[in-house]
Each structure stands twice: as structure tokens, then as C-alpha cells.
Amino acid sequence: DAGVIQSPRHEVTEMGQEVTLRCKLISGHNSLFWYRQTMMRGLELLIYFNNNVPIDDSGMPEDRFSAKMPNASFSTLKIQPSEPRDSAVYFCASSFSPPGGGGVDTQYFGPGTRLTVL
Amino acid sequence: GQSLEQPSEVTAVEGAIVQINCTYQTSGFYGLSWYQQHDGGAPTFLSYNALDGLEETGRFSSFLSRSDSYGYLLLQELQMKDSASYFCAPEAMDSNYQLIWGAGTKLIIKP
């Protein structure tokens, strides 16, 4: 398996522009997590989906951020408009959560997208 | 509320053994995961403890004491490639059963 795929790997944009980050889950996985990592704030969970449904978006910073899962294997994280403080590495991770839950589900991270907003 | 403590940095010598401690405070604790992240890389899963005791995976072992809200990661026969950040990540009811991430421990290995 190719693992979690993220694109682009690097993005440099100017303040006010729209940014779209993309993520392809590992085949067969049904949970998707978007994280943001900075030196100051560490690794922060932004939102996670289970079976295409957003379960917890309490980590999404503000209305400028939105995430979607148009199908079971693909997700996007959009920032509109972008601001310099959004500069960070954005990771998506996927896992398989069996029906009924129980036990931790190992998260497999993509390589990340390094976003720089000027 | 939640809290998570790990040392910010640990230094060890190649070939030695090092222990990275983790204490946590959560409500409805379920289990403790450990992840490794090299500079410029993504976190990768190392181990998981749901029950008290030691779990061994090659050179790495992870320990959990639920009554003490404490765990540690033990790395043996250290190699230069083990230089990385290590995160303990508890899973608990008050985090909606999602992983709680702290700042991690940066492990520096000297020859």
C-alpha cells in the first residue's frame, strides 16, 4: 500500500489567498484526522471524520478553515482566506476503526504539507 | 481537566539505554500510545499499552501503570537513527477517545 498521500508537499501563498490541502486515506481505513503542527503549539487535532462523517471539529481554529470528505478515500482541508499565522505543517492521518470501537486505532500519518503564508 | 507531562529533551550515548517518562491526567483513561517523529518527518506509531505492564517490540519497550497514571518508553542499544522526538499520547473519554498530544521529548544521541 502507498500509505497516506498528501498534496501538495509544500505550499507558499500570500495572505488572503485560498489554500486547499488534499489527503488520500489508506485503502480500507474509515477514520481521517487533520492535524496542524507548529513549534509553538505542537501537534493539534483540527478535525476528525469517521465513515465520512465529521465527528469532532472543535479543534478547527475558526470559520476560515473547512474540511470535507467527498468520498470514503479522500479529504480536503481548505483555508480561506489564509493568514500568516496559518503557517505550519499540516498532517492528515488515517486509521481503521472497527464497528463498536474499543481500543486505540493506530493512526498512520501522511508526509505532511508545509504551508507558508506570506 | 487534562494534563500531559514529558521531559522536553533527553540526551544519551550511542549503545546506551534511555527511558522517557510520561505522566498524564485524564478522565476515563483508555490506553497510552507512543509515536516517534524524526525532524522533517511525520509521526509514526511505536507501541500501545492498554493494560499495566511492559510491552516489548525489538529494542523498544513501553510500560504502563494505570494506577499511577504513568508510562515510559525504554529504548535499548541506542543508535544514531533513534534521534527523534517521542510523543506519549493517552486516549481518554474526556478527549472523545482521541489521542491527546503533548510537546513530546526530543531525544539527542551522542556518539
PDB file of C-alpha atoms in Angstrom:
ATOM      1  CA  ASP A   1       0.000   0.000   0.000  1.00  0.00           C
ATOM      2  CA  ALA A   2       1.217   3.514  -0.746  1.00  0.00           C
ATOM      3  CA  GLY A   3       0.311   4.847   2.667  1.00  0.00           C
ATOM      4  CA  VAL A   4      -1.460   8.128   3.293  1.00  0.00           C
ATOM      5  CA  ILE A   5      -0.880  10.529   0.423  1.00  0.00           C
ATOM      6  CA  GLN A   6      -0.905  14.289   0.851  1.00  0.00           C
ATOM      7  CA  SER A   7      -0.596  17.046  -1.689  1.00  0.00           C
ATOM      8  CA  PRO A   8       0.949  19.436  -2.158  1.00  0.00           C
ATOM      9  CA  ARG A   9       4.048  18.733  -0.063  1.00  0.00           C
ATOM     10  CA  HIS A  10       4.915  22.401   0.070  1.00  0.00           C
ATOM     11  CA  GLU A  11       2.733  25.437  -0.462  1.00  0.00           C
ATOM     12  CA  VAL A  12       3.754  29.075  -0.390  1.00  0.00           C
ATOM     13  CA  THR A  13       0.985  31.588  -0.752  1.00  0.00           C
ATOM     14  CA  GLU A  14       0.176  35.176   0.034  1.00  0.00           C
ATOM     15  CA  MET A  15      -2.104  36.358   2.780  1.00  0.00           C
ATOM     16  CA  GLY A  16      -5.714  36.405   1.682  1.00  0.00           C
ATOM     17  CA  GLN A  17      -5.395  33.594  -0.836  1.00  0.00           C
ATOM     18  CA  GLU A  18      -7.359  30.362  -0.655  1.00  0.00           C
ATOM     19  CA  VAL A  19      -5.380  27.227   0.156  1.00  0.00           C
ATOM     20  CA  THR A  20      -6.595  23.661  -0.399  1.00  0.00           C
ATOM     21  CA  LEU A  21      -4.762  20.713   1.085  1.00  0.00           C
ATOM     22  CA  ARG A  22      -5.557  17.187  -0.071  1.00  0.00           C
ATOM     23  CA  CYS A  23      -5.345  13.789   1.531  1.00  0.00           C
ATOM     24  CA  LYS A  24      -5.918  10.237   0.314  1.00  0.00           C
ATOM     25  CA  LEU A  25      -6.537   7.652   3.004  1.00  0.00           C
ATOM     26  CA  ILE A  26      -5.053   4.187   3.143  1.00  0.00           C
ATOM     27  CA  SER A  27      -7.384   1.770   1.380  1.00  0.00           C
ATOM     28  CA  GLY A  28      -9.790   0.177   3.856  1.00  0.00           C
ATOM     29  CA  HIS A  29      -9.377   2.840   6.528  1.00  0.00           C
ATOM     30  CA  ASN A  30     -12.508   4.602   7.719  1.00  0.00           C
ATOM     31  CA  SER A  31     -11.229   7.354  10.027  1.00  0.00           C
ATOM     32  CA  LEU A  32      -9.468  10.507   8.903  1.00  0.00           C
ATOM     33  CA  PHE A  33      -7.694  13.086  11.049  1.00  0.00           C
ATOM     34  CA  TRP A  34      -6.367  16.525  10.144  1.00  0.00           C
ATOM     35  CA  TYR A  35      -3.578  17.866  12.377  1.00  0.00           C
ATOM     36  CA  ARG A  36      -1.541  21.055  12.425  1.00  0.00           C
ATOM     37  CA  GLN A  37       1.979  21.199  13.877  1.00  0.00           C
ATOM     38  CA  THR A  38       3.986  24.268  14.829  1.00  0.00           C
ATOM     39  CA  MET A  39       6.929  24.796  17.143  1.00  0.00           C
ATOM     40  CA  MET A  40       4.843  26.973  19.422  1.00  0.00           C
ATOM     41  CA  ARG A  41       1.683  24.871  19.680  1.00  0.00           C
ATOM     42  CA  GLY A  42       2.917  21.359  18.916  1.00  0.00           C
ATOM     43  CA  LEU A  43       0.589  18.861  17.248  1.00  0.00           C
ATOM     44  CA  GLU A  44      -3.051  19.953  17.289  1.00  0.00           C
ATOM     45  CA  LEU A  45      -6.034  17.894  16.149  1.00  0.00           C
ATOM     46  CA  LEU A  46      -8.181  20.058  13.911  1.00  0.00           C
ATOM     47  CA  ILE A  47     -10.965  17.668  12.911  1.00  0.00           C
ATOM     48  CA  TYR A  48     -11.642  14.007  12.503  1.00  0.00           C
ATOM     49  CA  PHE A  49     -14.079  12.003  10.432  1.00  0.00           C
ATOM     50  CA  ASN A  50     -15.403   8.503  10.866  1.00  0.00           C
ATOM     51  CA  ASN A  51     -17.101   6.836   7.910  1.00  0.00           C
ATOM     52  CA  ASN A  52     -17.133  10.189   6.059  1.00  0.00           C
ATOM     53  CA  VAL A  53     -18.964  11.947   8.904  1.00  0.00           C
ATOM     54  CA  PRO A  54     -17.265  14.772  10.862  1.00  0.00           C
ATOM     55  CA  ILE A  55     -17.224  13.622  14.478  1.00  0.00           C
ATOM     56  CA  ASP A  56     -15.302  16.376  16.235  1.00  0.00           C
ATOM     57  CA  ASP A  57     -14.338  19.706  14.688  1.00  0.00           C
ATOM     58  CA  SER A  58     -13.705  21.522  17.952  1.00  0.00           C
ATOM     59  CA  GLY A  59     -10.066  21.985  17.002  1.00  0.00           C
ATOM     60  CA  MET A  60     -10.806  23.925  13.845  1.00  0.00           C
ATOM     61  CA  PRO A  61      -9.427  27.392  14.598  1.00  0.00           C
ATOM     62  CA  GLU A  62     -12.153  29.483  13.034  1.00  0.00           C
ATOM     63  CA  ASP A  63     -14.570  29.762  10.171  1.00  0.00           C
ATOM     64  CA  ARG A  64     -11.738  30.302   7.720  1.00  0.00           C
ATOM     65  CA  PHE A  65     -10.999  26.586   7.999  1.00  0.00           C
ATOM     66  CA  SER A  66     -13.241  23.917   6.477  1.00  0.00           C
ATOM     67  CA  ALA A  67     -12.777  20.218   5.823  1.00  0.00           C
ATOM     68  CA  LYS A  68     -14.699  17.788   3.680  1.00  0.00           C
ATOM     69  CA  MET A  69     -14.734  14.116   2.767  1.00  0.00           C
ATOM     70  CA  PRO A  70     -16.428  13.910  -0.625  1.00  0.00           C
ATOM     71  CA  ASN A  71     -15.874  10.151  -0.626  1.00  0.00           C
ATOM     72  CA  ALA A  72     -14.523   7.431   1.624  1.00  0.00           C
ATOM     73  CA  SER A  73     -10.933   7.728   0.468  1.00  0.00           C
ATOM     74  CA  PHE A  74     -10.340  11.429   0.008  1.00  0.00           C
ATOM     75  CA  SER A  75     -10.436  14.595   2.085  1.00  0.00           C
ATOM     76  CA  THR A  76      -9.679  18.277   1.658  1.00  0.00           C
ATOM     77  CA  LEU A  77      -8.796  20.978   4.157  1.00  0.00           C
ATOM     78  CA  LYS A  78      -9.451  24.480   2.909  1.00  0.00           C
ATOM     79  CA  ILE A  79      -8.278  27.769   4.383  1.00  0.00           C
ATOM     80  CA  GLN A  80      -9.975  30.859   3.015  1.00  0.00           C
ATOM     81  CA  PRO A  81      -8.658  33.497   3.411  1.00  0.00           C
ATOM     82  CA  SER A  82      -5.229  32.402   4.584  1.00  0.00           C
ATOM     83  CA  GLU A  83      -3.226  34.388   7.139  1.00  0.00           C
ATOM     84  CA  PRO A  84       0.475  34.303   8.105  1.00  0.00           C
ATOM     85  CA  ARG A  85      -0.397  32.649  11.444  1.00  0.00           C
ATOM     86  CA  ASP A  86      -1.718  29.656   9.488  1.00  0.00           C
ATOM     87  CA  SER A  87       1.861  28.805   8.506  1.00  0.00           C
ATOM     88  CA  ALA A  88       2.503  25.282   9.800  1.00  0.00           C
ATOM     89  CA  VAL A  89       2.890  21.680   8.748  1.00  0.00           C
ATOM     90  CA  TYR A  90      -0.489  20.089   8.157  1.00  0.00           C
ATOM     91  CA  PHE A  91      -0.734  16.330   8.540  1.00  0.00           C
ATOM     92  CA  CYS A  92      -3.562  14.032   7.740  1.00  0.00           C
ATOM     93  CA  ALA A  93      -3.699  10.585   9.288  1.00  0.00           C
ATOM     94  CA  SER A  94      -5.968   7.631   8.728  1.00  0.00           C
ATOM     95  CA  SER A  95      -6.926   4.609  10.773  1.00  0.00           C
ATOM     96  CA  PHE A  96      -9.336   1.719  10.769  1.00  0.00           C
ATOM     97  CA  SER A  97     -11.960   1.880  13.497  1.00  0.00           C
ATOM     98  CA  PRO A  98     -13.881  -1.393  13.809  1.00  0.00           C
ATOM     99  CA  PRO A  99     -17.634  -1.234  14.438  1.00  0.00           C
ATOM    100  CA  GLY A 100     -18.350  -0.763  18.107  1.00  0.00           C
ATOM    101  CA  GLY A 101     -14.984   0.788  18.771  1.00  0.00           C
ATOM    102  CA  GLY A 102     -12.810  -0.463  21.586  1.00  0.00           C
ATOM    103  CA  GLY A 103      -9.086   0.011  21.836  1.00  0.00           C
ATOM    104  CA  VAL A 104      -6.937   2.576  20.183  1.00  0.00           C
ATOM    105  CA  ASP A 105      -6.733   2.601  16.437  1.00  0.00           C
ATOM    106  CA  THR A 106      -3.198   3.135  15.176  1.00  0.00           C
ATOM    107  CA  GLN A 107      -3.006   6.320  13.182  1.00  0.00           C
ATOM    108  CA  TYR A 108      -0.942   6.347  10.001  1.00  0.00           C
ATOM    109  CA  PHE A 109       0.297   9.789   9.101  1.00  0.00           C
ATOM    110  CA  GLY A 110       0.917  11.236   5.685  1.00  0.00           C
ATOM    111  CA  PRO A 111       4.164  13.085   4.936  1.00  0.00           C
ATOM    112  CA  GLY A 112       2.544  16.456   5.639  1.00  0.00           C
ATOM    113  CA  THR A 113       2.083  19.698   3.756  1.00  0.00           C
ATOM    114  CA  ARG A 114       4.359  22.549   4.776  1.00  0.00           C
ATOM    115  CA  LEU A 115       2.308  25.713   4.364  1.00  0.00           C
ATOM    116  CA  THR A 116       3.888  29.150   4.352  1.00  0.00           C
ATOM    117  CA  VAL A 117       1.616  32.176   4.196  1.00  0.00           C
ATOM    118  CA  LEU A 118       3.474  35.399   3.438  1.00  0.00           C
TER     119      LEU A 118
ATOM    120  CA  GLY B   1      -9.022  18.637  33.137  1.00  0.00           C
ATOM    121  CA  GLN B   2      -6.323  17.056  31.050  1.00  0.00           C
ATOM    122  CA  SER B   3      -2.586  17.257  31.547  1.00  0.00           C
ATOM    123  CA  LEU B   4       0.356  15.512  29.995  1.00  0.00           C
ATOM    124  CA  GLU B   5       3.997  15.744  31.046  1.00  0.00           C
ATOM    125  CA  GLN B   6       7.141  14.504  29.349  1.00  0.00           C
ATOM    126  CA  PRO B   7      10.682  15.821  29.602  1.00  0.00           C
ATOM    127  CA  SER B   8      11.325  18.284  26.793  1.00  0.00           C
ATOM    128  CA  GLU B   9      14.751  16.881  25.991  1.00  0.00           C
ATOM    129  CA  VAL B  10      16.832  13.820  26.854  1.00  0.00           C
ATOM    130  CA  THR B  11      20.444  13.190  25.881  1.00  0.00           C
ATOM    131  CA  ALA B  12      22.051   9.735  25.741  1.00  0.00           C
ATOM    132  CA  VAL B  13      25.055   7.984  24.273  1.00  0.00           C
ATOM    133  CA  GLU B  14      25.002   5.578  21.355  1.00  0.00           C
ATOM    134  CA  GLY B  15      24.683   1.998  22.570  1.00  0.00           C
ATOM    135  CA  ALA B  16      23.197   3.008  25.900  1.00  0.00           C
ATOM    136  CA  ILE B  17      19.682   2.632  27.320  1.00  0.00           C
ATOM    137  CA  VAL B  18      17.326   5.558  27.820  1.00  0.00           C
ATOM    138  CA  GLN B  19      13.921   5.869  29.452  1.00  0.00           C
ATOM    139  CA  ILE B  20      11.414   8.573  28.518  1.00  0.00           C
ATOM    140  CA  ASN B  21       8.792   9.106  31.182  1.00  0.00           C
ATOM    141  CA  CYS B  22       5.221  10.241  30.715  1.00  0.00           C
ATOM    142  CA  THR B  23       2.646  11.241  33.296  1.00  0.00           C
ATOM    143  CA  TYR B  24      -0.879  12.120  32.404  1.00  0.00           C
ATOM    144  CA  GLN B  25      -4.128  13.207  33.932  1.00  0.00           C
ATOM    145  CA  THR B  26      -7.329  12.425  32.080  1.00  0.00           C
ATOM    146  CA  SER B  27     -10.870  11.335  32.763  1.00  0.00           C
ATOM    147  CA  GLY B  28     -11.831   7.905  31.538  1.00  0.00           C
ATOM    148  CA  PHE B  29      -8.345   6.773  30.520  1.00  0.00           C
ATOM    149  CA  TYR B  30      -8.336   4.054  27.900  1.00  0.00           C
ATOM    150  CA  GLY B  31      -4.765   3.485  26.750  1.00  0.00           C
ATOM    151  CA  LEU B  32      -1.388   5.046  26.037  1.00  0.00           C
ATOM    152  CA  SER B  33       0.296   5.211  22.637  1.00  0.00           C
ATOM    153  CA  TRP B  34       3.851   6.173  21.753  1.00  0.00           C
ATOM    154  CA  TYR B  35       4.847   7.789  18.471  1.00  0.00           C
ATOM    155  CA  GLN B  36       8.221   8.692  17.011  1.00  0.00           C
ATOM    156  CA  GLN B  37       8.846  11.689  14.789  1.00  0.00           C
ATOM    157  CA  HIS B  38      12.130  12.452  13.056  1.00  0.00           C
ATOM    158  CA  ASP B  39      12.905  16.054  12.162  1.00  0.00           C
ATOM    159  CA  GLY B  40      11.057  16.923   8.983  1.00  0.00           C
ATOM    160  CA  GLY B  41       9.092  13.699   9.103  1.00  0.00           C
ATOM    161  CA  ALA B  42       5.683  12.512  10.183  1.00  0.00           C
ATOM    162  CA  PRO B  43       4.781  10.795  13.457  1.00  0.00           C
ATOM    163  CA  THR B  44       4.937   7.017  13.253  1.00  0.00           C
ATOM    164  CA  PHE B  45       3.365   4.561  15.674  1.00  0.00           C
ATOM    165  CA  LEU B  46       5.683   2.715  18.058  1.00  0.00           C
ATOM    166  CA  SER B  47       3.566   0.983  20.684  1.00  0.00           C
ATOM    167  CA  TYR B  48       0.342   0.903  22.650  1.00  0.00           C
ATOM    168  CA  ASN B  49      -0.443  -0.091  26.241  1.00  0.00           C
ATOM    169  CA  ALA B  50      -3.972  -0.635  27.478  1.00  0.00           C
ATOM    170  CA  LEU B  51      -3.081  -2.827  30.451  1.00  0.00           C
ATOM    171  CA  ASP B  52      -0.492  -2.470  33.183  1.00  0.00           C
ATOM    172  CA  GLY B  53       2.888  -3.890  32.376  1.00  0.00           C
ATOM    173  CA  LEU B  54       5.582  -3.962  29.792  1.00  0.00           C
ATOM    174  CA  GLU B  55       5.156  -4.359  26.049  1.00  0.00           C
ATOM    175  CA  GLU B  56       8.308  -5.204  24.124  1.00  0.00           C
ATOM    176  CA  THR B  57       8.929  -4.618  20.445  1.00  0.00           C
ATOM    177  CA  GLY B  58      12.512  -5.233  19.478  1.00  0.00           C
ATOM    178  CA  ARG B  59      14.794  -2.627  21.021  1.00  0.00           C
ATOM    179  CA  PHE B  60      11.824  -0.597  22.234  1.00  0.00           C
ATOM    180  CA  SER B  61       9.625  -1.374  25.246  1.00  0.00           C
ATOM    181  CA  SER B  62       6.729   0.559  26.690  1.00  0.00           C
ATOM    182  CA  PHE B  63       5.387   0.370  30.222  1.00  0.00           C
ATOM    183  CA  LEU B  64       2.115   1.467  31.761  1.00  0.00           C
ATOM    184  CA  SER B  65       0.878   1.842  35.318  1.00  0.00           C
ATOM    185  CA  ARG B  66      -2.777   2.849  35.222  1.00  0.00           C
ATOM    186  CA  SER B  67      -2.967   3.390  38.985  1.00  0.00           C
ATOM    187  CA  ASP B  68      -0.059   5.860  38.831  1.00  0.00           C
ATOM    188  CA  SER B  69      -1.163   7.481  35.545  1.00  0.00           C
ATOM    189  CA  TYR B  70       2.374   6.867  34.392  1.00  0.00           C
ATOM    190  CA  GLY B  71       4.138   5.262  31.497  1.00  0.00           C
ATOM    191  CA  TYR B  72       7.559   5.145  29.951  1.00  0.00           C
ATOM    192  CA  LEU B  73       9.277   4.258  26.727  1.00  0.00           C
ATOM    193  CA  LEU B  74      12.526   2.341  27.046  1.00  0.00           C
ATOM    194  CA  LEU B  75      14.976   2.374  24.174  1.00  0.00           C
ATOM    195  CA  GLN B  76      17.873  -0.072  24.297  1.00  0.00           C
ATOM    196  CA  GLU B  77      21.076  -0.321  22.278  1.00  0.00           C
ATOM    197  CA  LEU B  78      20.623   3.236  21.122  1.00  0.00           C
ATOM    198  CA  GLN B  79      21.502   4.025  17.541  1.00  0.00           C
ATOM    199  CA  MET B  80      22.062   7.411  15.963  1.00  0.00           C
ATOM    200  CA  LYS B  81      18.907   6.907  13.909  1.00  0.00           C
ATOM    201  CA  ASP B  82      16.896   6.898  17.151  1.00  0.00           C
ATOM    202  CA  SER B  83      17.485  10.640  17.423  1.00  0.00           C
ATOM    203  CA  ALA B  84      13.945  11.957  17.117  1.00  0.00           C
ATOM    204  CA  SER B  85      11.047  13.333  19.107  1.00  0.00           C
ATOM    205  CA  TYR B  86       8.943  10.862  21.041  1.00  0.00           C
ATOM    206  CA  PHE B  87       5.323  11.509  21.951  1.00  0.00           C
ATOM    207  CA  CYS B  88       3.236   9.740  24.530  1.00  0.00           C
ATOM    208  CA  ALA B  89      -0.414  10.104  23.629  1.00  0.00           C
ATOM    209  CA  PRO B  90      -3.111   8.951  26.048  1.00  0.00           C
ATOM    210  CA  GLU B  91      -6.564   8.137  24.810  1.00  0.00           C
ATOM    211  CA  ALA B  92      -9.407   9.013  27.156  1.00  0.00           C
ATOM    212  CA  MET B  93     -13.106   9.560  27.418  1.00  0.00           C
ATOM    213  CA  ASP B  94     -12.678  13.291  28.028  1.00  0.00           C
ATOM    214  CA  SER B  95     -10.841  13.614  24.707  1.00  0.00           C
ATOM    215  CA  ASN B  96     -13.687  11.835  22.968  1.00  0.00           C
ATOM    216  CA  TYR B  97     -11.409   8.789  22.799  1.00  0.00           C
ATOM    217  CA  GLN B  98      -8.966  10.596  20.569  1.00  0.00           C
ATOM    218  CA  LEU B  99      -5.251  10.836  21.214  1.00  0.00           C
ATOM    219  CA  ILE B 100      -4.034  13.675  23.436  1.00  0.00           C
ATOM    220  CA  TRP B 101      -0.772  15.055  22.120  1.00  0.00           C
ATOM    221  CA  GLY B 102       1.815  16.910  24.167  1.00  0.00           C
ATOM    222  CA  ALA B 103       5.015  18.656  23.151  1.00  0.00           C
ATOM    223  CA  GLY B 104       6.985  15.419  23.035  1.00  0.00           C
ATOM    224  CA  THR B 105      10.527  14.585  24.141  1.00  0.00           C
ATOM    225  CA  LYS B 106      13.443  15.363  21.888  1.00  0.00           C
ATOM    226  CA  LEU B 107      15.998  12.554  22.178  1.00  0.00           C
ATOM    227  CA  ILE B 108      19.543  13.565  21.326  1.00  0.00           C
ATOM    228  CA  ILE B 109      22.039  10.765  20.860  1.00  0.00           C
ATOM    229  CA  LYS B 110      25.748  11.409  21.011  1.00  0.00           C
ATOM    230  CA  PRO B 111      28.407   9.113  19.575  1.00  0.00           C
TER     231      PRO B 111
END
